[in-house]
PDB file of C-alpha atoms in Angstrom:
ATOM      1  CA  MET A   1       0.104  -0.453   0.602  1.00 52.00           C
ATOM      2  CA  ASP A   2       1.032   3.792  -1.028  1.00 70.00           C
ATOM      3  CA  GLU A   3       1.827   5.631   2.805  1.00 85.00           C
ATOM      4  CA  VAL A   4       0.164   8.116   3.516  1.00 87.00           C
ATOM      5  CA  LYS A   5       1.346  11.500   3.331  1.00 87.00           C
ATOM      6  CA  VAL A   6      -0.478  14.702   5.446  1.00 85.00           C
ATOM      7  CA  VAL A   7       0.001  17.181   2.798  1.00 83.00           C
ATOM      8  CA  VAL A   8      -1.721  20.515   5.663  1.00 81.00           C
ATOM      9  CA  ALA A   9      -3.505  19.770   7.856  1.00 81.00           C
ATOM     10  CA  HIS A  10      -6.220  22.188  10.362  1.00 82.00           C
ATOM     11  CA  SER A  11      -9.519  22.654  11.765  1.00 81.00           C
ATOM     12  CA  GLU A  12     -10.870  23.395   9.092  1.00 82.00           C
ATOM     13  CA  ARG A  13     -10.523  20.921   6.365  1.00 86.00           C
ATOM     14  CA  ALA A  14      -6.681  18.912   5.471  1.00 88.00           C
ATOM     15  CA  THR A  15      -5.434  17.296   2.062  1.00 88.00           C
ATOM     16  CA  LEU A  16      -4.202  13.346   1.940  1.00 89.00           C
ATOM     17  CA  ARG A  17      -1.654  11.934  -0.815  1.00 87.00           C
ATOM     18  CA  VAL A  18      -2.134   8.441  -1.171  1.00 89.00           C
ATOM     19  CA  GLY A  19       0.206   6.974  -4.512  1.00 86.00           C
ATOM     20  CA  GLY A  20      -1.203   9.607  -7.010  1.00 88.00           C
ATOM     21  CA  VAL A  21      -4.343  10.588  -5.762  1.00 90.00           C
ATOM     22  CA  PHE A  22      -5.456  13.905  -3.438  1.00 88.00           C
ATOM     23  CA  LEU A  23      -7.878  13.204  -1.292  1.00 91.00           C
ATOM     24  CA  LYS A  24      -9.058  16.247   0.959  1.00 91.00           C
ATOM     25  CA  VAL A  25     -11.451  16.542   3.356  1.00 92.00           C
ATOM     26  CA  ASP A  26     -13.617  19.834   4.281  1.00 90.00           C
ATOM     27  CA  ALA A  27     -16.000  20.206   6.919  1.00 85.00           C
ATOM     28  CA  ASP A  28     -17.211  23.177   3.965  1.00 88.00           C
ATOM     29  CA  GLN A  29     -19.424  21.305   1.466  1.00 88.00           C
ATOM     30  CA  ALA A  30     -19.836  24.677  -0.562  1.00 89.00           C
ATOM     31  CA  ARG A  31     -16.194  25.495  -0.587  1.00 89.00           C
ATOM     32  CA  ILE A  32     -15.510  22.015  -1.853  1.00 91.00           C
ATOM     33  CA  ASP A  33     -18.884  22.910  -4.733  1.00 92.00           C
ATOM     34  CA  VAL A  34     -17.444  26.063  -5.208  1.00 92.00           C
ATOM     35  CA  GLU A  35     -14.017  23.831  -5.398  1.00 93.00           C
ATOM     36  CA  VAL A  36     -15.500  21.821  -8.559  1.00 94.00           C
ATOM     37  CA  GLU A  37     -17.290  24.590  -9.700  1.00 96.00           C
ATOM     38  CA  ALA A  38     -14.598  26.175 -11.197  1.00 96.00           C
ATOM     39  CA  MET A  39     -11.817  24.488 -12.309  1.00 96.00           C
ATOM     40  CA  SER A  40     -15.051  23.058 -14.664  1.00 96.00           C
ATOM     41  CA  LEU A  41     -14.582  26.430 -16.060  1.00 97.00           C
ATOM     42  CA  ALA A  42     -10.766  27.566 -15.599  1.00 97.00           C
ATOM     43  CA  PRO A  43      -9.399  28.279 -18.624  1.00 97.00           C
ATOM     44  CA  VAL A  44      -6.117  26.350 -17.293  1.00 97.00           C
ATOM     45  CA  PRO A  45      -4.425  23.030 -16.579  1.00 96.00           C
ATOM     46  CA  THR A  46      -6.524  21.743 -13.442  1.00 96.00           C
ATOM     47  CA  PRO A  47      -6.363  18.676 -11.941  1.00 94.00           C
ATOM     48  CA  GLU A  48      -8.973  15.660 -12.814  1.00 95.00           C
ATOM     49  CA  VAL A  49     -11.863  14.798 -10.625  1.00 95.00           C
ATOM     50  CA  LEU A  50     -11.296  11.385  -9.998  1.00 96.00           C
ATOM     51  CA  TRP A  51     -14.883  11.274  -7.424  1.00 94.00           C
ATOM     52  CA  ARG A  52     -16.426  12.960  -4.864  1.00 92.00           C
ATOM     53  CA  LYS A  53     -18.341  11.410  -1.189  1.00 90.00           C
ATOM     54  CA  PRO A  54     -18.416  14.402   1.617  1.00 87.00           C
ATOM     55  CA  PRO A  55     -17.071  15.607   3.205  1.00 90.00           C
ATOM     56  CA  VAL A  56     -13.996  14.135   0.673  1.00 92.00           C
ATOM     57  CA  LEU A  57     -12.685  14.933  -3.520  1.00 94.00           C
ATOM     58  CA  ALA A  58     -10.656  12.917  -3.857  1.00 95.00           C
ATOM     59  CA  ILE A  59      -8.647  13.994  -7.110  1.00 94.00           C
ATOM     60  CA  ALA A  60      -5.299  13.284  -9.020  1.00 94.00           C
ATOM     61  CA  ALA A  61      -1.791  15.091  -8.791  1.00 90.00           C
ATOM     62  CA  ILE A  62      -0.682  16.830 -11.993  1.00 90.00           C
ATOM     63  CA  PRO A  63       2.737  16.936 -13.226  1.00 91.00           C
ATOM     64  CA  GLY A  64       5.542  18.938 -12.460  1.00 90.00           C
ATOM     65  CA  THR A  65       6.995  20.687  -9.702  1.00 89.00           C
ATOM     66  CA  THR A  66       5.786  24.404  -7.859  1.00 88.00           C
ATOM     67  CA  LEU A  67       8.387  27.088  -8.166  1.00 90.00           C
ATOM     68  CA  GLY A  68       8.000  27.236  -4.450  1.00 87.00           C
ATOM     69  CA  ARG A  69       6.573  28.531  -1.329  1.00 86.00           C
ATOM     70  CA  LEU A  70       6.670  30.837   0.546  1.00 88.00           C
ATOM     71  CA  GLY A  71       9.296  31.492   3.006  1.00 87.00           C
ATOM     72  CA  GLY A  72      11.323  28.952   0.860  1.00 85.00           C
ATOM     73  CA  PRO A  73      14.226  28.716  -1.683  1.00 83.00           C
ATOM     74  CA  SER A  74      12.436  29.959  -5.166  1.00 82.00           C
ATOM     75  CA  THR A  75      12.542  27.786  -7.481  1.00 82.00           C
ATOM     76  CA  GLY A  76      12.156  27.917 -11.708  1.00 83.00           C
ATOM     77  CA  SER A  77      13.565  30.258 -14.307  1.00 90.00           C
ATOM     78  CA  PRO A  78      12.604  33.568 -15.081  1.00 94.00           C
ATOM     79  CA  THR A  79      10.568  32.028 -18.506  1.00 96.00           C
ATOM     80  CA  ALA A  80       8.539  29.414 -15.903  1.00 95.00           C
ATOM     81  CA  TRP A  81       8.080  32.085 -14.019  1.00 96.00           C
ATOM     82  CA  ALA A  82       6.716  34.369 -16.727  1.00 97.00           C
ATOM     83  CA  ALA A  83       4.856  30.381 -17.687  1.00 97.00           C
ATOM     84  CA  ALA A  84       3.011  31.706 -15.039  1.00 97.00           C
ATOM     85  CA  GLY A  85       2.004  35.075 -15.159  1.00 98.00           C
ATOM     86  CA  ALA A  86       0.081  34.136 -18.495  1.00 98.00           C
ATOM     87  CA  ALA A  87      -1.781  31.197 -17.266  1.00 98.00           C
ATOM     88  CA  ILE A  88      -2.686  33.720 -14.978  1.00 98.00           C
ATOM     89  CA  ARG A  89      -3.270  36.168 -16.748  1.00 98.00           C
ATOM     90  CA  LYS A  90      -5.593  33.942 -19.088  1.00 98.00           C
ATOM     91  CA  LEU A  91      -7.923  32.979 -16.078  1.00 98.00           C
ATOM     92  CA  HIS A  92      -7.854  36.872 -15.401  1.00 98.00           C
ATOM     93  CA  GLU A  93      -9.271  37.237 -18.710  1.00 98.00           C
ATOM     94  CA  ALA A  94     -11.953  34.488 -19.189  1.00 98.00           C
ATOM     95  CA  PRO A  95     -16.098  35.066 -18.706  1.00 98.00           C
ATOM     96  CA  LEU A  96     -17.154  35.669 -15.015  1.00 97.00           C
ATOM     97  CA  PRO A  97     -17.447  32.588 -12.751  1.00 96.00           C
ATOM     98  CA  PRO A  98     -21.161  33.014 -10.617  1.00 94.00           C
ATOM     99  CA  ARG A  99     -20.490  34.307  -7.394  1.00 93.00           C
ATOM    100  CA  PRO A 100     -17.409  36.385  -6.248  1.00 94.00           C
ATOM    101  CA  GLY A 101     -14.289  34.916  -4.087  1.00 94.00           C
ATOM    102  CA  ARG A 102     -11.615  35.716  -1.529  1.00 92.00           C
ATOM    103  CA  GLY A 103     -10.634  37.378  -3.783  1.00 93.00           C
ATOM    104  CA  GLY A 104     -13.001  40.116  -4.719  1.00 94.00           C
ATOM    105  CA  ARG A 105     -14.833  40.934  -1.199  1.00 94.00           C
ATOM    106  CA  SER A 106     -16.191  44.552  -0.095  1.00 94.00           C
ATOM    107  CA  ILE A 107     -13.855  47.985   0.298  1.00 95.00           C
ATOM    108  CA  VAL A 108     -15.899  48.198   3.767  1.00 96.00           C
ATOM    109  CA  ALA A 109     -15.237  44.919   4.945  1.00 95.00           C
ATOM    110  CA  LEU A 110     -11.131  44.497   4.084  1.00 95.00           C
ATOM    111  CA  ALA A 111     -11.404  48.157   5.301  1.00 96.00           C
ATOM    112  CA  ALA A 112     -12.774  47.271   8.634  1.00 97.00           C
ATOM    113  CA  GLU A 113     -11.303  43.467   8.683  1.00 97.00           C
ATOM    114  CA  LEU A 114      -8.138  45.341   8.355  1.00 97.00           C
ATOM    115  CA  ASP A 115      -8.170  47.684  11.516  1.00 97.00           C
ATOM    116  CA  ASP A 116      -9.941  44.700  13.449  1.00 97.00           C
ATOM    117  CA  GLU A 117      -6.752  43.137  13.291  1.00 98.00           C
ATOM    118  CA  CYS A 118      -4.307  45.917  12.795  1.00 98.00           C
ATOM    119  CA  GLU A 119      -5.457  46.632  16.797  1.00 98.00           C
ATOM    120  CA  TRP A 120      -5.176  42.687  18.206  1.00 98.00           C
ATOM    121  CA  LEU A 121      -1.421  42.480  17.041  1.00 98.00           C
ATOM    122  CA  VAL A 122      -1.377  45.847  18.662  1.00 98.00           C
ATOM    123  CA  THR A 123      -3.122  45.035  21.956  1.00 98.00           C
ATOM    124  CA  LYS A 124      -1.788  41.785  21.949  1.00 96.00           C
ATOM    125  CA  ARG A 125       2.157  42.919  22.163  1.00 97.00           C
ATOM    126  CA  VAL A 126       2.534  40.376  18.623  1.00 97.00           C
ATOM    127  CA  LEU A 127       3.329  42.667  16.941  1.00 97.00           C
ATOM    128  CA  PRO A 128       4.999  46.228  17.523  1.00 97.00           C
ATOM    129  CA  ALA A 129       2.583  48.964  16.329  1.00 98.00           C
ATOM    130  CA  ASP A 130       5.166  50.620  14.054  1.00 98.00           C
ATOM    131  CA  LEU A 131       5.509  47.990  12.381  1.00 98.00           C
ATOM    132  CA  VAL A 132       1.089  47.641  12.044  1.00 98.00           C
ATOM    133  CA  THR A 133       0.897  50.875  11.637  1.00 98.00           C
ATOM    134  CA  ARG A 134       3.065  51.371   8.900  1.00 98.00           C
ATOM    135  CA  ASN A 135       2.174  49.080   6.271  1.00 98.00           C
ATOM    136  CA  ARG A 136      -1.658  49.253   7.461  1.00 98.00           C
ATOM    137  CA  GLN A 137      -0.812  52.720   5.617  1.00 97.00           C
ATOM    138  CA  VAL A 138       1.185  50.167   2.388  1.00 98.00           C
ATOM    139  CA  ALA A 139      -2.542  48.883   2.098  1.00 97.00           C
ATOM    140  CA  GLU A 140      -4.278  51.651   1.817  1.00 97.00           C
ATOM    141  CA  ALA A 141      -3.204  51.591  -1.608  1.00 97.00           C
ATOM    142  CA  ALA A 142      -5.438  47.441  -2.433  1.00 97.00           C
ATOM    143  CA  LEU A 143      -9.011  49.604  -1.392  1.00 97.00           C
ATOM    144  CA  ARG A 144     -10.186  50.599  -4.942  1.00 95.00           C
ATOM    145  CA  PRO A 145     -12.577  50.360  -6.948  1.00 95.00           C
ATOM    146  CA  TRP A 146     -11.400  47.415  -9.576  1.00 96.00           C
ATOM    147  CA  THR A 147     -12.609  45.613 -12.283  1.00 96.00           C
ATOM    148  CA  ALA A 148     -13.790  41.980 -11.017  1.00 97.00           C
ATOM    149  CA  ALA A 149     -11.905  39.258 -13.192  1.00 98.00           C
ATOM    150  CA  PHE A 150     -12.078  35.451 -13.062  1.00 98.00           C
ATOM    151  CA  THR A 151      -9.735  35.641 -10.321  1.00 98.00           C
ATOM    152  CA  HIS A 152      -7.867  32.319  -7.250  1.00 97.00           C
ATOM    153  CA  GLY A 153      -8.563  33.632  -4.842  1.00 96.00           C
ATOM    154  CA  ASP A 154      -5.790  31.276  -2.955  1.00 94.00           C
ATOM    155  CA  LEU A 155      -2.808  31.976  -5.582  1.00 96.00           C
ATOM    156  CA  GLN A 156       0.666  30.758  -3.548  1.00 92.00           C
ATOM    157  CA  VAL A 157       3.050  29.882  -4.693  1.00 92.00           C
ATOM    158  CA  ALA A 158       2.902  26.989  -3.614  1.00 88.00           C
ATOM    159  CA  HIS A 159      -0.766  26.403  -6.107  1.00 90.00           C
ATOM    160  CA  VAL A 160       0.734  26.659  -9.699  1.00 93.00           C
ATOM    161  CA  PHE A 161       2.661  23.545 -10.835  1.00 92.00           C
ATOM    162  CA  VAL A 162       5.360  24.099 -13.718  1.00 95.00           C
ATOM    163  CA  ASP A 163       7.119  21.180 -16.156  1.00 94.00           C
ATOM    164  CA  ASP A 164       9.822  22.160 -19.085  1.00 90.00           C
ATOM    165  CA  GLU A 165       9.025  25.613 -17.752  1.00 92.00           C
ATOM    166  CA  GLU A 166       5.237  25.521 -19.196  1.00 94.00           C
ATOM    167  CA  VAL A 167       2.199  25.414 -16.713  1.00 96.00           C
ATOM    168  CA  THR A 168       1.002  21.523 -15.481  1.00 95.00           C
ATOM    169  CA  GLY A 169      -1.149  22.631 -13.629  1.00 94.00           C
ATOM    170  CA  ILE A 170      -3.299  24.625 -10.594  1.00 94.00           C
ATOM    171  CA  ILE A 171      -4.707  23.997  -7.449  1.00 91.00           C
ATOM    172  CA  ASP A 172      -6.981  24.276  -4.436  1.00 91.00           C
ATOM    173  CA  TRP A 173      -9.906  25.908  -6.107  1.00 94.00           C
ATOM    174  CA  SER A 174     -12.135  26.400  -3.436  1.00 91.00           C
ATOM    175  CA  GLU A 175     -11.762  30.947  -2.878  1.00 94.00           C
ATOM    176  CA  ALA A 176     -11.552  31.032  -6.800  1.00 96.00           C
ATOM    177  CA  GLY A 177     -14.699  33.674  -7.715  1.00 97.00           C
ATOM    178  CA  GLN A 178     -14.417  37.650  -9.201  1.00 97.00           C
ATOM    179  CA  GLY A 179     -12.094  39.399  -7.970  1.00 97.00           C
ATOM    180  CA  ASP A 180      -9.121  41.576  -7.592  1.00 98.00           C
ATOM    181  CA  ALA A 181      -7.052  39.904 -10.306  1.00 98.00           C
ATOM    182  CA  LEU A 182      -4.208  42.110  -8.423  1.00 98.00           C
ATOM    183  CA  TYR A 183      -5.210  40.195  -5.364  1.00 98.00           C
ATOM    184  CA  ASP A 184      -3.775  37.365  -7.462  1.00 98.00           C
ATOM    185  CA  LEU A 185      -0.636  38.243  -8.554  1.00 98.00           C
ATOM    186  CA  ALA A 186       0.120  39.822  -5.274  1.00 98.00           C
ATOM    187  CA  THR A 187      -0.721  35.836  -3.323  1.00 97.00           C
ATOM    188  CA  PHE A 188       1.894  34.454  -6.623  1.00 97.00           C
ATOM    189  CA  THR A 189       4.930  36.433  -5.073  1.00 96.00           C
ATOM    190  CA  LEU A 190       4.227  37.353  -2.121  1.00 96.00           C
ATOM    191  CA  GLY A 191       7.420  36.736  -0.310  1.00 94.00           C
ATOM    192  CA  HIS A 192       8.837  35.689  -3.498  1.00 94.00           C
ATOM    193  CA  GLU A 193       9.590  39.702  -4.825  1.00 93.00           C
ATOM    194  CA  GLU A 194      12.851  39.459  -6.424  1.00 93.00           C
ATOM    195  CA  HIS A 195      10.246  37.263  -8.955  1.00 95.00           C
ATOM    196  CA  LEU A 196       7.084  39.543 -10.124  1.00 96.00           C
ATOM    197  CA  ASP A 197       9.096  41.426 -12.466  1.00 96.00           C
ATOM    198  CA  ASP A 198       8.762  37.784 -14.258  1.00 97.00           C
ATOM    199  CA  VAL A 199       5.573  37.430 -13.232  1.00 97.00           C
ATOM    200  CA  ILE A 200       3.823  40.557 -14.572  1.00 98.00           C
ATOM    201  CA  ALA A 201       6.484  40.108 -17.668  1.00 97.00           C
ATOM    202  CA  GLY A 202       4.226  37.192 -18.442  1.00 97.00           C
ATOM    203  CA  TYR A 203       1.566  38.769 -18.090  1.00 98.00           C
ATOM    204  CA  GLY A 204       1.590  41.357 -19.879  1.00 96.00           C
ATOM    205  CA  THR A 205      -0.093  43.899 -19.763  1.00 93.00           C
ATOM    206  CA  ASP A 206       0.645  46.944 -17.035  1.00 92.00           C
ATOM    207  CA  VAL A 207      -0.236  47.054 -13.117  1.00 96.00           C
ATOM    208  CA  ASP A 208       0.117  48.857 -10.332  1.00 97.00           C
ATOM    209  CA  LEU A 209       2.942  47.766  -8.583  1.00 96.00           C
ATOM    210  CA  ASP A 210       2.769  49.835  -5.759  1.00 97.00           C
ATOM    211  CA  VAL A 211      -1.471  47.895  -5.469  1.00 98.00           C
ATOM    212  CA  ILE A 212       0.973  44.910  -6.133  1.00 98.00           C
ATOM    213  CA  ARG A 213       2.925  45.983  -2.810  1.00 97.00           C
ATOM    214  CA  ALA A 214      -0.131  47.013  -0.499  1.00 98.00           C
ATOM    215  CA  TRP A 215      -1.950  43.455  -0.519  1.00 98.00           C
ATOM    216  CA  TRP A 216       1.101  41.893   0.140  1.00 98.00           C
ATOM    217  CA  SER A 217       1.240  44.585   3.487  1.00 98.00           C
ATOM    218  CA  LEU A 218      -2.762  43.820   3.018  1.00 98.00           C
ATOM    219  CA  ARG A 219      -2.801  40.125   3.741  1.00 97.00           C
ATOM    220  CA  SER A 220      -0.117  39.104   5.799  1.00 97.00           C
ATOM    221  CA  LEU A 221      -1.641  41.753   8.084  1.00 98.00           C
ATOM    222  CA  LEU A 222      -4.587  39.759   8.132  1.00 97.00           C
ATOM    223  CA  ALA A 223      -3.759  36.493   7.795  1.00 96.00           C
ATOM    224  CA  ALA A 224      -1.297  36.556  11.014  1.00 96.00           C
ATOM    225  CA  ARG A 225      -3.886  35.722  14.053  1.00 96.00           C
ATOM    226  CA  TRP A 226      -5.986  33.304  11.538  1.00 94.00           C
ATOM    227  CA  LEU A 227      -2.011  31.709  10.877  1.00 93.00           C
ATOM    228  CA  GLY A 228      -0.966  31.096  14.416  1.00 93.00           C
ATOM    229  CA  GLU A 229      -4.849  29.956  15.874  1.00 92.00           C
ATOM    230  CA  HIS A 230      -4.590  27.266  12.895  1.00 89.00           C
ATOM    231  CA  GLY A 231      -0.979  25.772  13.984  1.00 88.00           C
ATOM    232  CA  PHE A 232       1.453  27.843  11.406  1.00 90.00           C
ATOM    233  CA  ASP A 233       4.229  30.381  12.505  1.00 95.00           C
ATOM    234  CA  PRO A 234       4.115  33.435  10.668  1.00 95.00           C
ATOM    235  CA  PHE A 235       7.807  34.737  12.817  1.00 96.00           C
ATOM    236  CA  ALA A 236       8.948  31.772  10.888  1.00 95.00           C
ATOM    237  CA  PRO A 237      11.578  33.085   8.194  1.00 94.00           C
ATOM    238  CA  GLY A 238      10.443  34.598   4.897  1.00 93.00           C
ATOM    239  CA  CYS A 239       6.734  34.453   5.903  1.00 94.00           C
ATOM    240  CA  GLU A 240       4.506  37.044   7.080  1.00 96.00           C
ATOM    241  CA  VAL A 241       6.091  39.124   9.165  1.00 97.00           C
ATOM    242  CA  ASP A 242       9.228  39.095   7.257  1.00 97.00           C
ATOM    243  CA  VAL A 243       6.968  40.491   4.664  1.00 97.00           C
ATOM    244  CA  LEU A 244       5.804  43.643   7.183  1.00 97.00           C
ATOM    245  CA  ARG A 245       9.369  44.155   7.533  1.00 97.00           C
ATOM    246  CA  SER A 246      10.539  44.846   4.717  1.00 95.00           C
ATOM    247  CA  ARG A 247       8.591  46.786   4.385  1.00 93.00           C
ATOM    248  CA  MET A 248       9.889  49.453   6.630  1.00 86.00           C
TER     249      MET A 248
END
């Protein structure tokens, strides 16, 4: 029997790998519904759905490797990073999915959540007040009107697979939906600023780099508490707190 490998696990969901099959167990069936629907609509390579039996979704492994992970070294050539940028542009230009995604939260809701998290980070002395204040100022640039695009919503670099400098698959679509295209680009390059120019070159159109940097700060501020409460370490080298420090 193949070894069972725990890919990720916390109180909301878990992903296991058994040979060439990934088993996703999710307490919220709606997230699985969104994921399956988004993969069927996305004009980019996605994993094959093998079967569904709530609360489990089985999908096939895809070839290739990721370009890195947050907190780890980046890999791949500039051409491979540009290929990822081109795939992201293709997704963003596709017909809109039927519902808003993680990257489509309203400006009002985001601002309120950001204020709450910043207050908590300072009050609980999780982060220095000057670090939080500076990044809250940077994050302000992301709180602006945007044109809805088909967004992945959780486009971490570890979710994009590349083989021979071509994108072979994008995984984990449970946060997909209508949203801000620059949110995806910022999520993909979070912690890998050195490859931002390569990604934008592949994306093939001008983007507001100040907004991407704003999303780096905003996403990191919003994620810090959740990560700590779910067994992850935002203070690990190269992760969210280092991203915040880089804005100082």
